[in-house]
């Protein structure tokens, strides 16, 4: 179901048509605006389009790191499970006393 959502970024209003929930779109816009505000507070003085590009790249980098961390975590978990299986197989083959 398509929704029309109005958000504000850097003092400009945007109307977006999306299949996502309006609350989710507003939350995303608030996150972007908060990152813009952080960069401005740090003294970053660049044009609006470059500022939004910096925010987009930072958020994309964080997302990729998170995904990589989850993949690394899964790989570690699988490795540990393999180790447990090998230990269990060894115990199963051990003679009973």
Coordinates of N, CA and C in Angstrom, one line a residue:
X1 N 0.8 -1.2 0.0 CA 0.0 0.0 0.0 C 0.9 1.2 0.0
X2 N 0.7 2.1 -0.9 CA 1.5 3.3 -1.1 C 1.0 4.4 -0.1
X3 N 2.0 5.1 0.5 CA 1.8 6.2 1.4 C 2.4 7.4 0.9
X4 N 1.9 8.6 1.2 CA 2.5 9.8 1.0 C 3.0 10.4 2.3
X5 N 4.3 10.7 2.4 CA 4.9 11.1 3.7 C 5.6 12.4 3.4
X6 N 5.4 13.4 4.3 CA 6.1 14.6 4.2 C 7.2 14.6 5.3
X7 N 8.4 14.9 4.8 CA 9.6 15.0 5.8 C 10.3 16.3 5.5
X8 N 11.1 16.7 6.5 CA 11.9 17.9 6.4 C 13.3 17.6 6.6
X9 N 14.2 18.1 5.7 CA 15.6 17.9 5.8 C 16.3 19.2 5.5
X10 N 17.1 19.7 6.4 CA 17.9 20.9 6.2 C 17.0 22.1 5.8
X11 N 15.8 22.1 6.5 CA 14.9 23.3 6.3 C 14.0 23.2 5.1
X12 N 14.1 22.1 4.3 CA 13.3 21.9 3.1 C 12.3 20.8 3.4
X13 N 11.1 20.9 2.8 CA 10.1 19.9 2.9 C 10.1 19.0 1.7
X14 N 10.0 17.7 1.9 CA 9.9 16.8 0.8 C 8.7 15.9 1.0
X15 N 8.0 15.7 -0.1 CA 6.9 14.8 -0.1 C 7.3 13.5 -0.8
X16 N 7.2 12.4 -0.1 CA 7.7 11.1 -0.6 C 6.6 10.1 -0.7
X17 N 6.5 9.4 -1.8 CA 5.5 8.4 -2.0 C 6.3 7.1 -1.8
X18 N 5.8 6.2 -0.9 CA 6.6 5.0 -0.5 C 5.6 3.9 -0.1
X19 N 6.1 2.7 -0.1 CA 5.4 1.5 0.4 C 5.8 1.3 1.8
X20 N 6.8 2.0 2.3 CA 7.2 1.8 3.7 C 6.2 2.5 4.6
X21 N 6.3 2.1 5.9 CA 5.4 2.8 6.9 C 5.8 4.2 7.1
X22 N 4.9 5.1 7.2 CA 5.2 6.5 7.3 C 6.1 6.8 8.5
X23 N 5.9 6.1 9.7 CA 6.7 6.3 10.8 C 8.2 6.0 10.6
X24 N 8.4 4.9 9.8 CA 9.7 4.5 9.4 C 10.4 5.5 8.5
X25 N 9.7 6.1 7.6 CA 10.3 7.1 6.7 C 10.6 8.4 7.5
X26 N 9.7 8.8 8.4 CA 10.0 9.9 9.3 C 11.2 9.7 10.2
X27 N 11.3 8.5 10.7 CA 12.4 8.1 11.6 C 13.7 8.2 10.8
X28 N 13.7 7.7 9.5 CA 14.9 7.8 8.7 C 15.3 9.2 8.4
X29 N 14.3 10.1 8.1 CA 14.6 11.5 7.9 C 15.2 12.2 9.1
X30 N 14.6 11.8 10.3 CA 15.1 12.4 11.6 C 16.6 11.9 11.8
X31 N 16.9 10.7 11.5 CA 18.3 10.2 11.6 C 19.2 11.0 10.7
X32 N 18.8 11.2 9.5 CA 19.6 11.9 8.5 C 19.8 13.3 9.0
X33 N 18.7 14.0 9.5 CA 18.8 15.3 10.0 C 19.7 15.4 11.2
X34 N 19.7 14.5 12.1 CA 20.5 14.5 13.3 C 22.0 14.4 12.9
X35 N 22.3 13.6 11.9 CA 23.7 13.4 11.4 C 24.1 14.7 10.7
X36 N 23.3 15.4 10.0 CA 23.6 16.7 9.4 C 23.9 17.7 10.5
X37 N 23.1 17.7 11.5 CA 23.3 18.6 12.6 C 24.6 18.3 13.3
X38 N 25.0 17.0 13.5 CA 26.2 16.7 14.1 C 27.4 17.2 13.3
X39 N 27.4 17.0 12.0 CA 28.4 17.5 11.2 C 28.5 19.0 11.2
X40 N 27.4 19.7 11.2 CA 27.4 21.2 11.3 C 28.0 21.6 12.6
X41 N 27.6 20.9 13.7 CA 28.1 21.2 15.0 C 29.6 21.1 15.1
X42 N 30.2 20.1 14.3 CA 31.6 19.9 14.3 C 32.3 20.9 13.5
X43 N 31.5 21.8 12.8 CA 32.2 22.9 12.0 C 32.3 22.5 10.6
X44 N 31.7 21.5 10.1 CA 31.8 21.1 8.7 C 31.0 22.1 7.9
X45 N 31.7 22.8 7.0 CA 31.0 23.9 6.3 C 31.1 23.6 4.8
X46 N 30.1 22.9 4.3 CA 30.1 22.5 2.8 C 28.7 22.8 2.3
X47 N 28.6 22.7 1.0 CA 27.3 22.9 0.4 C 26.3 21.8 0.8
X48 N 25.0 22.1 0.8 CA 24.0 21.2 1.3 C 24.1 19.8 0.6
X49 N 24.3 19.8 -0.7 CA 24.3 18.5 -1.4 C 25.5 17.7 -1.0
X50 N 26.6 18.4 -0.7 CA 27.8 17.6 -0.2 C 27.6 17.2 1.2
X51 N 27.0 18.0 2.0 CA 26.7 17.6 3.4 C 25.8 16.3 3.4
X52 N 24.8 16.3 2.6 CA 23.9 15.1 2.5 C 24.7 13.9 2.0
X53 N 25.6 14.2 1.0 CA 26.4 13.1 0.5 C 27.3 12.5 1.6
X54 N 27.9 13.4 2.4 CA 28.7 12.9 3.5 C 27.9 12.1 4.5
X55 N 26.7 12.5 4.8 CA 25.8 11.8 5.8 C 25.5 10.4 5.1
X56 N 25.1 10.4 3.9 CA 24.8 9.2 3.2 C 25.9 8.2 3.2
X57 N 27.1 8.7 2.9 CA 28.3 7.8 2.9 C 28.6 7.3 4.3
X58 N 28.5 8.1 5.3 CA 28.7 7.7 6.7 C 27.7 6.6 7.1
X59 N 26.4 6.8 6.8 CA 25.4 5.9 7.2 C 25.6 4.6 6.4
X60 N 25.9 4.7 5.1 CA 26.2 3.4 4.3 C 27.4 2.7 4.9
X61 N 28.4 3.4 5.3 CA 29.6 2.8 5.9 C 29.3 2.0 7.2
X62 N 28.4 2.7 8.0 CA 28.0 2.0 9.3 C 27.2 0.8 9.0
X63 N 26.3 0.8 8.0 CA 25.5 -0.3 7.6 C 26.4 -1.5 7.1
X64 N 27.3 -1.2 6.3 CA 28.2 -2.2 5.8 C 29.1 -2.8 6.9
X65 N 29.5 -2.0 7.8 CA 30.3 -2.5 9.0 C 29.4 -3.4 9.8
X66 N 28.2 -3.0 10.0 CA 27.3 -3.8 10.8 C 27.0 -5.2 10.1
X67 N 26.7 -5.1 8.8 CA 26.5 -6.4 8.1 C 27.7 -7.2 8.1
X68 N 28.9 -6.7 7.9 CA 30.2 -7.4 8.0 C 30.3 -8.1 9.3
X69 N 30.0 -7.3 10.4 CA 30.1 -7.8 11.8 C 29.2 -9.0 12.0
X70 N 28.0 -8.9 11.4 CA 27.0 -10.0 11.6 C 27.5 -11.2 10.9
X71 N 28.1 -11.0 9.7 CA 28.6 -12.1 8.9 C 29.8 -12.8 9.6
X72 N 30.7 -11.9 10.1 CA 31.8 -12.4 10.9 C 31.3 -13.2 12.1
X73 N 30.3 -12.6 12.8 CA 29.7 -13.3 13.9 C 29.1 -14.6 13.6
X74 N 28.4 -14.7 12.5 CA 27.9 -16.0 12.1 C 29.0 -17.0 11.7
X75 N 30.0 -16.5 11.0 CA 31.1 -17.4 10.7 C 31.8 -17.9 11.9
X76 N 32.0 -17.1 12.9 CA 32.6 -17.5 14.2 C 31.7 -18.5 14.9
X77 N 30.4 -18.3 14.9 CA 29.4 -19.2 15.5 C 29.5 -20.6 14.8
X78 N 29.5 -20.6 13.5 CA 29.6 -21.8 12.7 C 30.9 -22.6 13.0
X79 N 31.9 -21.8 13.1 CA 33.2 -22.4 13.4 C 33.2 -23.1 14.8
X80 N 32.6 -22.4 15.8 CA 32.5 -23.0 17.1 C 31.6 -24.2 17.1
X81 N 30.5 -24.2 16.3 CA 29.6 -25.3 16.2 C 30.3 -26.5 15.6
X82 N 31.1 -26.2 14.5 CA 31.9 -27.3 13.9 C 32.9 -27.9 14.9
X83 N 33.5 -27.1 15.8 CA 34.4 -27.6 16.8 C 33.6 -28.5 17.8
X84 N 32.5 -28.1 18.2 CA 31.7 -28.9 19.1 C 31.3 -30.2 18.5
X85 N 30.9 -30.2 17.2 CA 30.5 -31.4 16.5 C 31.7 -32.4 16.4
X86 N 32.9 -31.8 16.1 CA 34.1 -32.7 16.1 C 34.4 -33.3 17.4
X87 N 34.2 -32.5 18.5 CA 34.5 -33.0 19.8 C 33.4 -34.1 20.2
X88 N 32.2 -33.9 19.8 CA 31.1 -34.9 20.0 C 31.4 -36.2 19.3
X89 N 31.9 -36.0 18.0 CA 32.2 -37.2 17.2 C 33.3 -38.0 17.9
X90 N 34.3 -37.2 18.4 CA 35.5 -37.9 19.1 C 35.0 -38.6 20.3
X91 N 34.1 -38.0 21.0 CA 33.6 -38.7 22.2 C 32.8 -39.9 21.9
X92 N 32.0 -39.8 20.8 CA 31.2 -41.0 20.4 C 32.1 -42.1 19.9
X93 N 33.3 -41.9 19.4 CA 34.2 -42.9 19.0 C 35.0 -43.5 20.1
X94 N 35.1 -42.8 21.2 CA 35.9 -43.2 22.3 C 35.4 -44.5 22.9
X95 N 36.2 -45.4 23.3 CA 35.7 -46.7 23.9 C 35.2 -46.4 25.3
X96 N 34.1 -47.1 25.6 CA 33.6 -47.0 27.0 C 34.4 -47.8 27.9
X97 N 34.6 -47.4 29.1 CA 35.4 -48.1 30.1 C 34.5 -48.7 31.1

